Amino acid sequence: MEHFPDQESYEAWLDRSCRLPDGFRVSSGSLTFVPRERPTLEPYRMNMSMILLDEPTDMFAGMCTRNAIVGAPVVIARELLQGRQTQGVIVNNRISNVCAPDGIEDAHRVQEATAARIGCDPTLIFPVSTGIIGWKLPVDDMLEALPAVCGGLQRYGAREFAQGIMTTDRYPKMAHAEVGNGRILGIAKGAGMVEPDLATMLVFIMTDIRVERAKLRAVFADAVDRSFNHISIDSDQSTSDMALLLSSGAAGTADDAAFASALCEVCRTLSLQVVRNGEGTAHVIEVTVSGLSTESACRAAGKAVVNSPLIKTAIYGNDPNVGRIVGALGDHASREGIPVQVELLEIRIGGELVFARGSFRLDREKEITLSSYLSKAAMNPRVRGYPQHDLCVQISIDFGLGPAESTVWGSDLSDEYVHENADYRT
Amino acid sequence: MEHFPDQESYEAWLDRSCRLPDGFRVSSGSLTFVPRERPTLEPYRMNMSMILLDEPTDMFAGMCTRNAIVGAPVVIARELLQGRQTQGVIVNNRISNVCAPDGIEDAHRVQEATAARIGCDPTLIFPVSTGIIGWKLPVDDMLEALPAVCGGLQRYGAREFAQGIMTTDRYPKMAHAEVGNGRILGIAKGAGMVEPDLATMLVFIMTDIRVERAKLRAVFADAVDRSFNHISIDSDQSTSDMALLLSSGAAGTADDAAFASALCEVCRTLSLQVVRNGEGTAHVIEVTVSGLSTESACRAAGKAVVNSPLIKTAIYGNDPNVGRIVGALGDHASREGIPVQVELLEIRIGGELVFARGSFRLDREKEITLSSYLSKAAMNPRVRGYPQHDLCVQISIDFGLGPAESTVWGSDLSDEYVHENADYRT
């Protein structure tokens, strides 16, 4: 990714580089409403955003959260993913339509009204929601806003779509890749409640490369597993989020391996962006765990580190508190039955060896080096509109017990995270 | 527990009610030192505190963290617990002596010097440490301070001991019970890194009731499991903490059941106090989960709720964000394979039904009631010296799938927690 000194240059890059693949149009509009559930002086604002293929396609794939309690859009998406064809999505932010009374009916009303305006079968439209759990969608207000949203469909405007689906996101997140005669454009939303066991955020990927449906689904599942399933902001897997991949096929076929690799790259860039603008994120933490017998064991140990509140707060404070890393690893190892041998364990921060041969390798000079390394990787979580840089805090852990390796990404824990989440619904 | 309007009345209660059982003396002193590992302008302060039995006893029990990476004091305690007798403990705060170079040797030097001053065998003294992980104990400075600590031993002063072992604790924590002709006095330290799988904090329990060693160990294990193993502040199990029970036997025997129940009560009161003055705690959260097949399944689900950063921050903000409870439960259920039936799930906050028959039961009035319920249960985490009240936020969850039940306690997540943990070592 390029570096951006300000919001203007980032948005210019988005507009220039992130154009839609052929065969797609998007739009975004907004409305205001008064929630039934909460007394409020000022009405709430909601965006409705849309992706529409010129023609129905059978080349689509999707994955939904594994949370045992899911929102109405996930219930419906699981059905629609079995269908023969699809043509687009209608997405609202602000309310996620999870376990609200008559939530499925509400989602169907939005889906049907959208399809009616487009002139297609309702089962060709995915109704998708993100935002507050438990509240009812203001369906009447949404239907009133719908004509403007459908009327605004255009072949540019990916940035407006990406902005439209944001909730507490600090900036719109897109990634693209060129492949064959076409391209892949990915757009993601997600800032909290992010511990994908699947992609627990909204991810929309559009391509004009023609890929046969079964192959598309396999390649997408693999790309999601290699990207979104390696990030964690606050260890809470959402009830509602999903990743959808739609192909218009307008640019013909491409080399299989090239497509898979481009898709993986788009997913990985998006997932890192999701972490980078996680709620209150001041540092992105990259943890590489090696030396266990399986990739999944390494991944789980890495997540134990990026999810430890004590490690997250220390990193926020630019404090290289390696003791907490050892504490979290030992705790995880005892829960999982990993036969840790402290003599074999090696830990590095930013390349500096801090633990080896059973004890810490620390002195004042190293503490100064590490503190300054952490300070340099810091972002101001109050800066909105663009990513400030792409630096990570790199932690590497080698258990010395096996051949596997895995890298996961997470965020620190700042007072800004607490403020956002304490006040989210107000 | 009584209510205390201020620090003075709390300390008066501690001094009045929390006297030592017969056969014990305690003391506490302090020293300053410059850490080897960190450049600092002002020296750090450390307390050394001591419990000494008048005579060696074979009636003692202890439990240590299950973390796979442990501090030198835990390594040594595991050995000493196999021994025939003990006579006391020497505890320092500020540095926990975990994986520091030559940490075991350092702990032995403190243990031996203490025993030499007392005139007992070194194996009769538990050396215990709490504080920063990874740094070396300033042994020379500690040995210099030791004569004053040993010289200060007295039959009063439990409060000074409880204050001496504090790190980020906001107030000293004690609990007592009368039983037979004697008493039980418990003292605990612990404020962060608290997710006991055993008691991951320091707990010292003294009694003058005579209980045969094997029975004492069984009763203590049970009491710890029913109390400290039900609390969680930040889901991180520590590398160093332990619970020790020492009996002088000076007051003779008591009824077995009465002793067990009194011990359990002391442990439970202490564990709730540990949560109440957790780092930055503004609300104590009590989660009762019922309707699963086993107590441990209920306990795990309860911990998933009290450990969810999104639930913790919402409660901090006095926001009855029940959606996040459902989200965390669904996430936990899917990871654990609990066959949730949303139609059977019932959730109450402060007695108010908020989820039933598959959807949320919310309206504006209920939101106002719940917000005000949360506000009333709030404490100011910056107030130090005494517990402000003993109110909890009660959340009850019934899965409707089985007969078991369990209650766990945790704390909310405030910006004060972030500040304390971002700046802990500075």
Short mmCIF file of N, CA and C in Angstrom, two decimals, chain B residues 286-370:
data_model
loop_
_atom_site.label_atom_id
_atom_site.label_comp_id
_atom_site.label_asym_id
_atom_site.label_seq_id
_atom_site.Cartn_x
_atom_site.Cartn_y
_atom_site.Cartn_z
N GLU B 286 -21.90 -9.70 38.11
CA GLU B 286 -22.18 -11.04 38.60
C GLU B 286 -23.02 -11.74 37.55
N VAL B 287 -22.49 -12.80 36.97
CA VAL B 287 -23.21 -13.51 35.92
C VAL B 287 -23.59 -14.91 36.39
N THR B 288 -24.87 -15.19 36.40
CA THR B 288 -25.35 -16.52 36.74
C THR B 288 -25.84 -17.19 35.47
N VAL B 289 -25.23 -18.31 35.14
CA VAL B 289 -25.65 -19.05 33.95
C VAL B 289 -26.30 -20.35 34.41
N SER B 290 -27.47 -20.63 33.89
CA SER B 290 -28.14 -21.89 34.22
C SER B 290 -28.61 -22.54 32.92
N GLY B 291 -29.07 -23.78 33.07
CA GLY B 291 -29.69 -24.44 31.92
C GLY B 291 -28.73 -25.14 30.99
N LEU B 292 -27.50 -25.43 31.44
CA LEU B 292 -26.62 -26.30 30.67
C LEU B 292 -26.45 -27.60 31.48
N SER B 293 -25.75 -28.57 30.89
CA SER B 293 -25.75 -29.88 31.56
C SER B 293 -24.79 -29.95 32.75
N THR B 294 -23.70 -29.14 32.74
CA THR B 294 -22.76 -29.24 33.87
C THR B 294 -22.45 -27.87 34.45
N GLU B 295 -22.00 -27.89 35.70
CA GLU B 295 -21.61 -26.66 36.37
C GLU B 295 -20.45 -26.02 35.61
N SER B 296 -19.51 -26.84 35.12
CA SER B 296 -18.34 -26.25 34.47
C SER B 296 -18.72 -25.62 33.12
N ALA B 297 -19.71 -26.18 32.44
CA ALA B 297 -20.18 -25.56 31.19
C ALA B 297 -20.83 -24.21 31.50
N CYS B 298 -21.61 -24.16 32.59
CA CYS B 298 -22.23 -22.89 32.99
C CYS B 298 -21.16 -21.86 33.37
N ARG B 299 -20.14 -22.32 34.11
CA ARG B 299 -19.09 -21.42 34.53
C ARG B 299 -18.34 -20.86 33.33
N ALA B 300 -18.04 -21.72 32.35
CA ALA B 300 -17.32 -21.27 31.15
C ALA B 300 -18.13 -20.24 30.37
N ALA B 301 -19.44 -20.47 30.26
CA ALA B 301 -20.29 -19.51 29.55
C ALA B 301 -20.32 -18.18 30.30
N GLY B 302 -20.39 -18.27 31.63
CA GLY B 302 -20.38 -17.05 32.44
C GLY B 302 -19.09 -16.27 32.25
N LYS B 303 -17.98 -17.00 32.21
CA LYS B 303 -16.69 -16.32 32.01
C LYS B 303 -16.60 -15.69 30.62
N ALA B 304 -17.20 -16.34 29.62
CA ALA B 304 -17.20 -15.75 28.28
C ALA B 304 -17.90 -14.39 28.31
N VAL B 305 -18.94 -14.29 29.13
CA VAL B 305 -19.66 -13.01 29.24
C VAL B 305 -18.82 -11.99 30.01
N VAL B 306 -18.33 -12.36 31.20
CA VAL B 306 -17.59 -11.35 31.98
C VAL B 306 -16.24 -10.99 31.36
N ASN B 307 -15.74 -11.82 30.43
CA ASN B 307 -14.47 -11.48 29.79
C ASN B 307 -14.62 -10.79 28.45
N SER B 308 -15.83 -10.60 27.96
CA SER B 308 -16.00 -9.94 26.67
C SER B 308 -15.70 -8.45 26.77
N PRO B 309 -14.68 -7.97 26.06
CA PRO B 309 -14.35 -6.54 26.13
C PRO B 309 -15.53 -5.65 25.74
N LEU B 310 -16.35 -6.13 24.81
CA LEU B 310 -17.47 -5.29 24.38
C LEU B 310 -18.54 -5.18 25.46
N ILE B 311 -18.80 -6.26 26.18
CA ILE B 311 -19.76 -6.21 27.29
C ILE B 311 -19.19 -5.36 28.42
N LYS B 312 -17.91 -5.57 28.71
CA LYS B 312 -17.27 -4.86 29.81
C LYS B 312 -17.28 -3.34 29.57
N THR B 313 -16.98 -2.92 28.33
CA THR B 313 -16.97 -1.48 28.07
C THR B 313 -18.39 -0.91 28.09
N ALA B 314 -19.37 -1.68 27.59
CA ALA B 314 -20.75 -1.18 27.61
C ALA B 314 -21.21 -0.97 29.05
N ILE B 315 -20.91 -1.92 29.93
CA ILE B 315 -21.33 -1.79 31.33
C ILE B 315 -20.61 -0.62 31.98
N TYR B 316 -19.35 -0.45 31.64
CA TYR B 316 -18.64 0.73 32.14
C TYR B 316 -19.39 2.01 31.76
N GLY B 317 -19.92 2.04 30.55
CA GLY B 317 -20.65 3.21 30.07
C GLY B 317 -22.11 3.24 30.53
N ASN B 318 -22.48 2.38 31.49
CA ASN B 318 -23.86 2.28 31.98
C ASN B 318 -24.85 2.05 30.83
N ASP B 319 -24.39 1.31 29.82
CA ASP B 319 -25.21 1.06 28.65
C ASP B 319 -25.67 -0.41 28.69
N PRO B 320 -26.97 -0.64 28.87
CA PRO B 320 -27.48 -2.02 28.92
C PRO B 320 -27.51 -2.63 27.52
N ASN B 321 -26.34 -2.82 26.93
CA ASN B 321 -26.22 -3.28 25.54
C ASN B 321 -26.36 -4.80 25.49
N VAL B 322 -27.62 -5.25 25.58
CA VAL B 322 -27.88 -6.69 25.67
C VAL B 322 -27.49 -7.42 24.39
N GLY B 323 -27.41 -6.70 23.29
CA GLY B 323 -26.98 -7.32 22.03
C GLY B 323 -25.61 -7.94 22.17
N ARG B 324 -24.74 -7.27 22.91
CA ARG B 324 -23.39 -7.79 23.05
C ARG B 324 -23.37 -9.05 23.91
N ILE B 325 -24.31 -9.16 24.84
CA ILE B 325 -24.39 -10.39 25.65
C ILE B 325 -24.77 -11.55 24.74
N VAL B 326 -25.77 -11.33 23.92
CA VAL B 326 -26.20 -12.36 22.97
C VAL B 326 -25.06 -12.72 22.01
N GLY B 327 -24.35 -11.70 21.54
CA GLY B 327 -23.23 -11.93 20.63
C GLY B 327 -22.16 -12.79 21.28
N ALA B 328 -21.80 -12.46 22.52
CA ALA B 328 -20.74 -13.21 23.20
C ALA B 328 -21.20 -14.63 23.51
N LEU B 329 -22.46 -14.79 23.90
CA LEU B 329 -22.98 -16.13 24.19
C LEU B 329 -22.98 -17.00 22.93
N GLY B 330 -23.41 -16.41 21.83
CA GLY B 330 -23.47 -17.17 20.58
C GLY B 330 -22.08 -17.56 20.11
N ASP B 331 -21.12 -16.64 20.28
CA ASP B 331 -19.74 -16.92 19.90
C ASP B 331 -19.20 -18.07 20.74
N HIS B 332 -19.40 -17.96 22.06
CA HIS B 332 -18.93 -19.01 22.97
C HIS B 332 -19.60 -20.35 22.64
N ALA B 333 -20.92 -20.30 22.43
CA ALA B 333 -21.66 -21.53 22.15
C ALA B 333 -21.14 -22.21 20.89
N SER B 334 -20.82 -21.41 19.87
CA SER B 334 -20.37 -22.05 18.63
C SER B 334 -18.98 -22.66 18.82
N ARG B 335 -18.12 -22.00 19.61
CA ARG B 335 -16.79 -22.56 19.86
C ARG B 335 -16.88 -23.85 20.69
N GLU B 336 -17.84 -23.90 21.62
CA GLU B 336 -17.92 -25.02 22.55
C GLU B 336 -18.92 -26.08 22.11
N GLY B 337 -19.60 -25.82 20.98
CA GLY B 337 -20.57 -26.80 20.52
C GLY B 337 -21.82 -26.90 21.37
N ILE B 338 -22.20 -25.82 22.04
CA ILE B 338 -23.46 -25.83 22.81
C ILE B 338 -24.62 -25.65 21.82
N PRO B 339 -25.57 -26.59 21.83
CA PRO B 339 -26.67 -26.52 20.84
C PRO B 339 -27.73 -25.50 21.26
N VAL B 340 -27.37 -24.22 21.18
CA VAL B 340 -28.29 -23.15 21.60
C VAL B 340 -29.62 -23.25 20.87
N GLN B 341 -30.70 -23.12 21.62
CA GLN B 341 -32.00 -22.93 20.97
C GLN B 341 -32.49 -21.54 21.39
N VAL B 342 -32.44 -20.61 20.45
CA VAL B 342 -32.76 -19.22 20.79
C VAL B 342 -34.13 -19.09 21.43
N GLU B 343 -35.06 -19.96 21.06
CA GLU B 343 -36.41 -19.89 21.61
C GLU B 343 -36.43 -20.18 23.11
N LEU B 344 -35.44 -20.97 23.59
CA LEU B 344 -35.40 -21.32 25.01
C LEU B 344 -34.55 -20.34 25.83
N LEU B 345 -33.71 -19.57 25.16
CA LEU B 345 -32.77 -18.69 25.85
C LEU B 345 -33.50 -17.54 26.55
N GLU B 346 -33.17 -17.35 27.84
CA GLU B 346 -33.71 -16.19 28.56
C GLU B 346 -32.58 -15.42 29.22
N ILE B 347 -32.63 -14.11 29.09
CA ILE B 347 -31.59 -13.26 29.69
C ILE B 347 -32.26 -12.18 30.52
N ARG B 348 -31.74 -12.01 31.73
CA ARG B 348 -32.22 -10.94 32.61
C ARG B 348 -31.06 -10.06 33.05
N ILE B 349 -31.31 -8.77 33.16
CA ILE B 349 -30.34 -7.86 33.77
C ILE B 349 -31.04 -7.20 34.94
N GLY B 350 -30.42 -7.31 36.13
CA GLY B 350 -31.05 -6.74 37.32
C GLY B 350 -32.48 -7.23 37.49
N GLY B 351 -32.73 -8.47 37.10
CA GLY B 351 -34.06 -9.05 37.25
C GLY B 351 -35.01 -8.77 36.08
N GLU B 352 -34.66 -7.79 35.25
CA GLU B 352 -35.53 -7.43 34.11
C GLU B 352 -35.31 -8.40 32.94
N LEU B 353 -36.38 -8.95 32.43
CA LEU B 353 -36.28 -9.85 31.28
C LEU B 353 -35.94 -9.04 30.03
N VAL B 354 -34.83 -9.36 29.38
CA VAL B 354 -34.43 -8.60 28.19
C VAL B 354 -34.39 -9.44 26.92
N PHE B 355 -34.41 -10.77 27.09
CA PHE B 355 -34.40 -11.65 25.91
C PHE B 355 -35.22 -12.89 26.24
N ALA B 356 -36.15 -13.23 25.38
CA ALA B 356 -36.97 -14.44 25.57
C ALA B 356 -37.65 -14.80 24.26
N ARG B 357 -37.94 -16.06 24.12
CA ARG B 357 -38.65 -16.58 22.94
C ARG B 357 -38.04 -16.08 21.62
N GLY B 358 -36.70 -16.09 21.56
CA GLY B 358 -36.02 -15.83 20.30
C GLY B 358 -35.74 -14.39 19.96
N SER B 359 -36.26 -13.46 20.78
CA SER B 359 -35.91 -12.08 20.45
C SER B 359 -35.81 -11.19 21.68
N PHE B 360 -35.29 -9.99 21.45
CA PHE B 360 -35.08 -9.06 22.54
C PHE B 360 -36.42 -8.54 23.06
N ARG B 361 -36.50 -8.31 24.35
CA ARG B 361 -37.69 -7.72 24.98
C ARG B 361 -37.27 -6.35 25.48
N LEU B 362 -37.23 -5.42 24.58
CA LEU B 362 -36.72 -4.09 24.93
C LEU B 362 -37.71 -3.02 24.53
N ASP B 363 -37.82 -2.02 25.36
CA ASP B 363 -38.50 -0.81 24.93
C ASP B 363 -37.83 0.36 25.65
N ARG B 364 -38.29 1.55 25.36
CA ARG B 364 -37.59 2.71 25.91
C ARG B 364 -37.59 2.72 27.42
N GLU B 365 -38.75 2.35 28.00
CA GLU B 365 -38.86 2.37 29.45
C GLU B 365 -37.86 1.42 30.09
N LYS B 366 -37.75 0.22 29.50
CA LYS B 366 -36.83 -0.77 30.06
C LYS B 366 -35.38 -0.28 29.92
N GLU B 367 -35.09 0.36 28.80
CA GLU B 367 -33.73 0.89 28.62
C GLU B 367 -33.41 1.92 29.72
N ILE B 368 -34.38 2.76 30.04
CA ILE B 368 -34.15 3.77 31.08
C ILE B 368 -33.95 3.10 32.43
N THR B 369 -34.82 2.14 32.75
CA THR B 369 -34.69 1.39 34.01
C THR B 369 -33.31 0.76 34.12
N LEU B 370 -32.88 0.11 33.03
CA LEU B 370 -31.61 -0.61 33.08
C LEU B 370 -30.41 0.35 33.17
#
